[in-house]
mmCIF file of C-alpha atoms in Angstrom:
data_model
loop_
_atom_site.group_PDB
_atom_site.id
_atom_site.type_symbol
_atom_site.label_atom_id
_atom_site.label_comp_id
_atom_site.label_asym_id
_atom_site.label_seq_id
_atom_site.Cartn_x
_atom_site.Cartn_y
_atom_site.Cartn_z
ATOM 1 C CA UNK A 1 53.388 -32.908 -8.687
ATOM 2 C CA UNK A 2 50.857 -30.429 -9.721
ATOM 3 C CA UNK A 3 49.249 -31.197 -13.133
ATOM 4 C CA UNK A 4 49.084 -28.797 -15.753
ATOM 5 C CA UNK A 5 45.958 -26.267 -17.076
ATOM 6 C CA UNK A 6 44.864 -27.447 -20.426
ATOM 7 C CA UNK A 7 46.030 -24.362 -22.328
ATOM 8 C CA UNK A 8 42.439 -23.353 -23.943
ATOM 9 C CA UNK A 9 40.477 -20.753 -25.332
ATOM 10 C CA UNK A 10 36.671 -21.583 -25.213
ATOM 11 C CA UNK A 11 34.806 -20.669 -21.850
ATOM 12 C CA UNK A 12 33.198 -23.634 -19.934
ATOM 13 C CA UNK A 13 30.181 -23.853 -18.228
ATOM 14 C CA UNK A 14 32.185 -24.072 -15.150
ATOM 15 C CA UNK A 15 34.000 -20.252 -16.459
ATOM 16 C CA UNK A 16 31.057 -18.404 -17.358
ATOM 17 C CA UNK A 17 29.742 -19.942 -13.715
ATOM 18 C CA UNK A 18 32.485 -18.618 -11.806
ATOM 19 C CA UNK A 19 32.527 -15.276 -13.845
ATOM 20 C CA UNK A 20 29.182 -14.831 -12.841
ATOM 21 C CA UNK A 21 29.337 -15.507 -9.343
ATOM 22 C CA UNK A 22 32.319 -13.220 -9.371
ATOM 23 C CA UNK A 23 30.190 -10.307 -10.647
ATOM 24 C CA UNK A 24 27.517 -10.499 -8.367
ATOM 25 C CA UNK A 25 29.526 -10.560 -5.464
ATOM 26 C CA UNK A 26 31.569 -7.982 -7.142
ATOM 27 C CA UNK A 27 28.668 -5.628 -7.478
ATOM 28 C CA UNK A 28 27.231 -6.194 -3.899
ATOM 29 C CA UNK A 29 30.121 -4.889 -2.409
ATOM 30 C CA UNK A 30 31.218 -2.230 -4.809
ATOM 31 C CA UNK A 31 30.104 -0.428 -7.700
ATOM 32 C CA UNK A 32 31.771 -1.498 -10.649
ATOM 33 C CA UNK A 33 32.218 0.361 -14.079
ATOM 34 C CA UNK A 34 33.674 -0.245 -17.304
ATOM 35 C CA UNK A 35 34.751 2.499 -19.577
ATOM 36 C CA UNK A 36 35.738 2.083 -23.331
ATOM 37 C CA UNK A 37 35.310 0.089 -26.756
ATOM 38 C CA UNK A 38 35.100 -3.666 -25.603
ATOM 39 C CA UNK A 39 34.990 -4.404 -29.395
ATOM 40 C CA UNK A 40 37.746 -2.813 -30.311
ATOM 41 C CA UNK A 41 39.359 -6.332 -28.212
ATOM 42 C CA UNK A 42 40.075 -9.031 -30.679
ATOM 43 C CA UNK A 43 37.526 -11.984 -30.425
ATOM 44 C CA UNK A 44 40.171 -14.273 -32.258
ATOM 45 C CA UNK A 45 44.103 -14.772 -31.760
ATOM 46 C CA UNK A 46 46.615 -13.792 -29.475
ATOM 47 C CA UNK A 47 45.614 -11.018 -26.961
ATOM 48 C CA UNK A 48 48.026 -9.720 -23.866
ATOM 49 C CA UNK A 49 45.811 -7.920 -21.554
ATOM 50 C CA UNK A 50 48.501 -5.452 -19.382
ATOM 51 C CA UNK A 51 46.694 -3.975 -16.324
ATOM 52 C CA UNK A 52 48.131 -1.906 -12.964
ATOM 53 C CA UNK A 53 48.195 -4.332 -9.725
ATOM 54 C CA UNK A 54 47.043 -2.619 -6.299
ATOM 55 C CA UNK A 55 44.405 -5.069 -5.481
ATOM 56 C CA UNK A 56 42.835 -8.622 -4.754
ATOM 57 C CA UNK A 57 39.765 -6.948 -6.881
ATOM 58 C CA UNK A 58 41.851 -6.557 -9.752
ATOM 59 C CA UNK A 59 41.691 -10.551 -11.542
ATOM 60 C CA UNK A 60 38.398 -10.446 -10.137
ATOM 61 C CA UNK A 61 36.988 -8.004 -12.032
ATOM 62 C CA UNK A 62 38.740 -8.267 -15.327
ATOM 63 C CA UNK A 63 38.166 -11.916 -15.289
ATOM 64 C CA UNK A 64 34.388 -12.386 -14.378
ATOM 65 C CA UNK A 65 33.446 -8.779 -16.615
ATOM 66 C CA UNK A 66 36.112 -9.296 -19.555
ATOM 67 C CA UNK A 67 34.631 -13.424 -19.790
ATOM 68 C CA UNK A 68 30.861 -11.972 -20.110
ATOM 69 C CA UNK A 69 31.870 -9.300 -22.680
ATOM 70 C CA UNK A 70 34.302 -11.577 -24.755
ATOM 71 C CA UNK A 71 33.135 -15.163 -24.489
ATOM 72 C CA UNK A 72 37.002 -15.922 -24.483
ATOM 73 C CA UNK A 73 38.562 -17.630 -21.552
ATOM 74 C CA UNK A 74 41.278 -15.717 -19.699
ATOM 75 C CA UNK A 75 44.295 -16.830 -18.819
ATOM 76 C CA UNK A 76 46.403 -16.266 -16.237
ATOM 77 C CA UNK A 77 49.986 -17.796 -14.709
ATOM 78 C CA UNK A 78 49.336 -18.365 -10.616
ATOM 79 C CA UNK A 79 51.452 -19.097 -8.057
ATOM 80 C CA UNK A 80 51.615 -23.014 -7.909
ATOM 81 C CA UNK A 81 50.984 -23.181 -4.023
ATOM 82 C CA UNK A 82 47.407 -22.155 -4.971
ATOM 83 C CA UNK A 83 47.113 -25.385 -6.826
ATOM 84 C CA UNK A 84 47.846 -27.300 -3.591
ATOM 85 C CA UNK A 85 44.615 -26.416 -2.022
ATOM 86 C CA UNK A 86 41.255 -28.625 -2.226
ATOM 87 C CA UNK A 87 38.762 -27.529 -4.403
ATOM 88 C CA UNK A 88 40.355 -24.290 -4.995
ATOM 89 C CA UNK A 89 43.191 -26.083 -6.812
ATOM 90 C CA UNK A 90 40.727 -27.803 -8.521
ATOM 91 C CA UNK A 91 38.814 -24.667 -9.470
ATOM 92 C CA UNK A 92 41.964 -22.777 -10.419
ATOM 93 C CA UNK A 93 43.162 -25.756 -13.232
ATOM 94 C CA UNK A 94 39.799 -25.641 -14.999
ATOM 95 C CA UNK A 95 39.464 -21.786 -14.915
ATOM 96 C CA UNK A 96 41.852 -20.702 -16.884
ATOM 97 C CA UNK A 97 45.288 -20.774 -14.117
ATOM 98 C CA UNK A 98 48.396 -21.838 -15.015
ATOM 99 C CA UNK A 99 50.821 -22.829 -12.309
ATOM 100 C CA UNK A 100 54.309 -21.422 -12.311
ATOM 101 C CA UNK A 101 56.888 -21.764 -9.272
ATOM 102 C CA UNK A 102 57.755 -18.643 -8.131
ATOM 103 C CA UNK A 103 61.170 -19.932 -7.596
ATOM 104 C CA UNK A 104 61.947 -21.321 -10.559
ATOM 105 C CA UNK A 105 63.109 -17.780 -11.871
ATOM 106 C CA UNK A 106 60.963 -15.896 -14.390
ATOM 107 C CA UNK A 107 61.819 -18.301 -17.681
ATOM 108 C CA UNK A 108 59.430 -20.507 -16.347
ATOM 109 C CA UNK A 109 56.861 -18.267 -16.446
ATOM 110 C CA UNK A 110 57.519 -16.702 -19.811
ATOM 111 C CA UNK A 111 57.858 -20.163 -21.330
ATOM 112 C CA UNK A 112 54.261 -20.410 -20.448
ATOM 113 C CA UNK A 113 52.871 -17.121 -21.054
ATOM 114 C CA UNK A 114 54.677 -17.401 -24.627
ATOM 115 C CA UNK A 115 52.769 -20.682 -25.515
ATOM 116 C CA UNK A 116 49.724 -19.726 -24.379
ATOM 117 C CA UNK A 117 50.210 -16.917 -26.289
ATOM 118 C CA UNK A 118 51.615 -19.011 -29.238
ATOM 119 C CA UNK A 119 48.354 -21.444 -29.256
ATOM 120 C CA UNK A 120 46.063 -17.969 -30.033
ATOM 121 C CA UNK A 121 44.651 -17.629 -26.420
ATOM 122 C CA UNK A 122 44.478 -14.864 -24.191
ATOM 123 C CA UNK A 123 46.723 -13.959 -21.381
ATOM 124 C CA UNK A 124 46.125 -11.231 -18.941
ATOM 125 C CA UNK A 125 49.359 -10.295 -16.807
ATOM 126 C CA UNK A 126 50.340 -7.485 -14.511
ATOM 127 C CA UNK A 127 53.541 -6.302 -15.530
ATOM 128 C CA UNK A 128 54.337 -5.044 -12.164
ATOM 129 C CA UNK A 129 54.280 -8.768 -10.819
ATOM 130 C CA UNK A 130 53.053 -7.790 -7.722
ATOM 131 C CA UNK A 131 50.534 -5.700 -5.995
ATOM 132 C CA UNK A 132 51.338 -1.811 -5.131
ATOM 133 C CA UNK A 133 51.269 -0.979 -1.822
ATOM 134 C CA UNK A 134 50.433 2.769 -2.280
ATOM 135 C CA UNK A 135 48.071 2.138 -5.197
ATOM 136 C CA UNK A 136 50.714 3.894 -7.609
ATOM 137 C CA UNK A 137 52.013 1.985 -10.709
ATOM 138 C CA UNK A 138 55.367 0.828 -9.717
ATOM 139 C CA UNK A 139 58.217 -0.059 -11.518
ATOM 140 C CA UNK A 140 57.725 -3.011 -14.035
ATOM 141 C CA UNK A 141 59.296 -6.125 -15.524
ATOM 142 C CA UNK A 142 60.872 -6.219 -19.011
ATOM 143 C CA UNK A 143 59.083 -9.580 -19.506
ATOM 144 C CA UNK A 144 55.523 -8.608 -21.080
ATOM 145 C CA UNK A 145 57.709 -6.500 -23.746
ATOM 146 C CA UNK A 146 59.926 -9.801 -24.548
ATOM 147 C CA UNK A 147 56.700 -11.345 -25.087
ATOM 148 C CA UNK A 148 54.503 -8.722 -27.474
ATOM 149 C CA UNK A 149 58.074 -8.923 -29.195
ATOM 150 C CA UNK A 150 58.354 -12.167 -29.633
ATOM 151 C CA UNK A 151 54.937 -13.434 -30.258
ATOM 152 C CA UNK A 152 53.569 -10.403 -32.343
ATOM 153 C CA UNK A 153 50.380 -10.290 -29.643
ATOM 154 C CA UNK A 154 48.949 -6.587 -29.762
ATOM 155 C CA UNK A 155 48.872 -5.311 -26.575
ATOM 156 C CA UNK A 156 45.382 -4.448 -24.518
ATOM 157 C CA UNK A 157 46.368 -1.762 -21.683
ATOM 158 C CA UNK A 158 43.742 -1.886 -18.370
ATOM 159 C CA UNK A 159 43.821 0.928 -16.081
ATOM 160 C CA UNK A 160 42.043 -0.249 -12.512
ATOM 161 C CA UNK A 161 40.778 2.906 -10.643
ATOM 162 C CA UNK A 162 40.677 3.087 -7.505
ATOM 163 C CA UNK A 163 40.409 -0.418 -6.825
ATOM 164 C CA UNK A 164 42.809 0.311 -3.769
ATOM 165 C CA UNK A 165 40.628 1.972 -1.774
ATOM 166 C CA UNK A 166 38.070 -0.669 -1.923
ATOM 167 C CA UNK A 167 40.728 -3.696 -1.230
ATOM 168 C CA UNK A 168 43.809 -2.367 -0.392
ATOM 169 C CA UNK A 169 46.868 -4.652 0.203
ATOM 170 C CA UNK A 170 47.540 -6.394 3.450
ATOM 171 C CA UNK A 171 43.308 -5.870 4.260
ATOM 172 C CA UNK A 172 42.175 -9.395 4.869
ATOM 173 C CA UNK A 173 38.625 -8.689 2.848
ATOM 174 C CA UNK A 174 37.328 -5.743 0.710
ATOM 175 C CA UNK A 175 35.809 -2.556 2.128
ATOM 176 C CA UNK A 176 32.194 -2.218 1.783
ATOM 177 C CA UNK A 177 31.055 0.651 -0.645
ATOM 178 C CA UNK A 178 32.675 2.700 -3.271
ATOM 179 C CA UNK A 179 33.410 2.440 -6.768
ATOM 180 C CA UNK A 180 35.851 0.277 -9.116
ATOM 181 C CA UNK A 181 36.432 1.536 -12.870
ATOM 182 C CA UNK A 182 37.963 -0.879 -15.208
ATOM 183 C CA UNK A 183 39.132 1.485 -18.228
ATOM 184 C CA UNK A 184 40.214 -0.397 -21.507
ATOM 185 C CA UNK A 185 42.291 1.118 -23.954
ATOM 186 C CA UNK A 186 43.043 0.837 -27.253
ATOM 187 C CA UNK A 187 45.214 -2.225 -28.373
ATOM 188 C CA UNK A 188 48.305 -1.838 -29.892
ATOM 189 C CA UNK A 189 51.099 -3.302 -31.098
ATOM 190 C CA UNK A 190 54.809 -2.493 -30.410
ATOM 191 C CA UNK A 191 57.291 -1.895 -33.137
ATOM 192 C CA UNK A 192 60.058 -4.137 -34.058
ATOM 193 C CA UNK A 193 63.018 -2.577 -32.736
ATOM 194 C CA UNK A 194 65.877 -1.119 -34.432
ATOM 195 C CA UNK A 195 68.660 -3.557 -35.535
ATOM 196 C CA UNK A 196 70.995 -1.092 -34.699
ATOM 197 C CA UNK A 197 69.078 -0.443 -31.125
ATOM 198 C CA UNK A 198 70.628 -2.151 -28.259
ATOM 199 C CA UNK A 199 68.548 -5.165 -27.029
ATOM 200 C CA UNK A 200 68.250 -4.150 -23.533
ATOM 201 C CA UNK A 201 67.645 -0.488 -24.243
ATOM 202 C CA UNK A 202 65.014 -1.492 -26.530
ATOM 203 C CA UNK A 203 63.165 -3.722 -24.191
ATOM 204 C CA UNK A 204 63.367 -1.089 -21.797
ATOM 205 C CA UNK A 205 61.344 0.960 -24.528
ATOM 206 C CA UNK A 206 59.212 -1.560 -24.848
ATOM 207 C CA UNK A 207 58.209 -1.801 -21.352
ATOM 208 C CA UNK A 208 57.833 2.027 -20.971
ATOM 209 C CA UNK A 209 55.207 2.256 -23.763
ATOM 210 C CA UNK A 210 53.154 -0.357 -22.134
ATOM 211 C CA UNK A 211 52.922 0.988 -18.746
ATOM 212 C CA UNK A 212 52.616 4.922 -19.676
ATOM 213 C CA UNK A 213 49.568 3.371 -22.176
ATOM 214 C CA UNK A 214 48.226 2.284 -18.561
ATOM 215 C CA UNK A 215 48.973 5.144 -16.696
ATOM 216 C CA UNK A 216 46.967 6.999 -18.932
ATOM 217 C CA UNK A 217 44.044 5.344 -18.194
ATOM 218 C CA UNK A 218 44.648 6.303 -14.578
ATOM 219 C CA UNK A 219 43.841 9.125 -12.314
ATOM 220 C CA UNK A 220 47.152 11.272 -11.528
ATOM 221 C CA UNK A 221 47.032 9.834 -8.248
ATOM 222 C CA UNK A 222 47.907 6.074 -9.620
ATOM 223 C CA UNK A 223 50.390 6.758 -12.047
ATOM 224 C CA UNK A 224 53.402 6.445 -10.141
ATOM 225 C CA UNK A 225 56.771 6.328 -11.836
ATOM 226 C CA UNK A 226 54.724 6.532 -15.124
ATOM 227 C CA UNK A 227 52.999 9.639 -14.124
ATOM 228 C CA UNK A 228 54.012 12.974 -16.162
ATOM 229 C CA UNK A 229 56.561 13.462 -13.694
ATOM 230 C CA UNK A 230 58.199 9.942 -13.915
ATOM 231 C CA UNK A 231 61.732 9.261 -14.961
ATOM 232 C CA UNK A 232 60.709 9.277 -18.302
ATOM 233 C CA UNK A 233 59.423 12.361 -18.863
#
């Protein structure tokens, strides 16, 4: 049985370690930017980080840069068959990883993300829940709404250029050469719904706000079903 992450919010030796190992290695294969007000990111309380999926770069590089500019661990729900591995297991558990069975349904997973969330850490998620094929922002799950919702978190929206051109999916390692931008956005916080405003309706809301709040940090090209064009408007 796979033991649980400690659910934390300092950074370790072992964390700012790892974060920097990630950077260099980061930086001698691409070259990596990040565009907008890091302070504007609370240093204290609940944070959701929401960010587009098309990569293997993408935890990479908002863990190891978001760790150095913070100082706040970042959390993150992984698949538990990671945790089954030697010394990656290992490494996972004391970085930051939370283990959640894939097919256990999502309540699992929100249970978690809702008490780290509750405890005043940070939790970055891709509300996708899985990498794009094509790069474009896909459709995404009403789960990261439920949870601003519930837990009151203000929202952080990520947009990850072009990281799909340096690691696409399905390539086995990352493409040697050009350039990853990791925009942050402004937090925000979503409005209590309407009581009057049906509850699936409003999570569907909910949802769209986030992910057109990350599209906009994104090139046309990216923006998918959020793009001006979307179903949405």
């Amino acid at each position: 049985m796979t033991s649980e992450t400690p659910i934390a919010g300092h950074v370790t030796l072992l964390i700012h370690l790892l974060a920097l190992v990630a950077r260099v290695l980061a930086r001698s294969i691409t070259r990596v930017r990040i565009e907008g007000d890091l302070d504007a990111i609370p240093r204290e309380g609940a944070v959701l980080v929401a960010a587009n999926h098309a990569s293997n770069a993408d935890p990479v590089v908002i863990g190891a840069f978001l760790t150095q500019a913070l100082d706040r661990r970042v959390n993150w729900l992984g698949k538990k068959e990671l945790f089954d591995v030697p010394v990656l297991g290992w490494l996972a558990r004391n970085s930051g990883i939370h283990p959640v069975d894939r097919g256990a349904a999502d309540l699992e997973a929100f249970k978690m993300a809702r008490r780290i969330l509750d405890a005043g850490h940070l939790l970055a998620v891709f509300p996708e829940g899985t990498r794009s094929s094509t790069g474009k922002l896909q459709p995404a799950k009403d789960g990261i709404a439920l949870l601003a919702l519930r837990t009151g978190a203000p929202i952080v929206p990520i947009g990850i250029v072009d990281a799909d051109l340096v690691w696409p999916k399905g390539r086995r390692l990352p493409r040697p050469g050009g350039r990853i931008t990791v925009r942050i956005g402004t937090p925000f916080h979503l409005e209590t719904p309407d009581a009057t405003v049906d509850r699936r309706a409003a999570k569907t809301l909910a949802t769209d706000r986030i992910m057109r709040a990350i599209a906009e940090l994104l090139p046309p090209r990216q923006r998918g079903v959020y793009g001006t064009d979307g179903p949405s408007g």
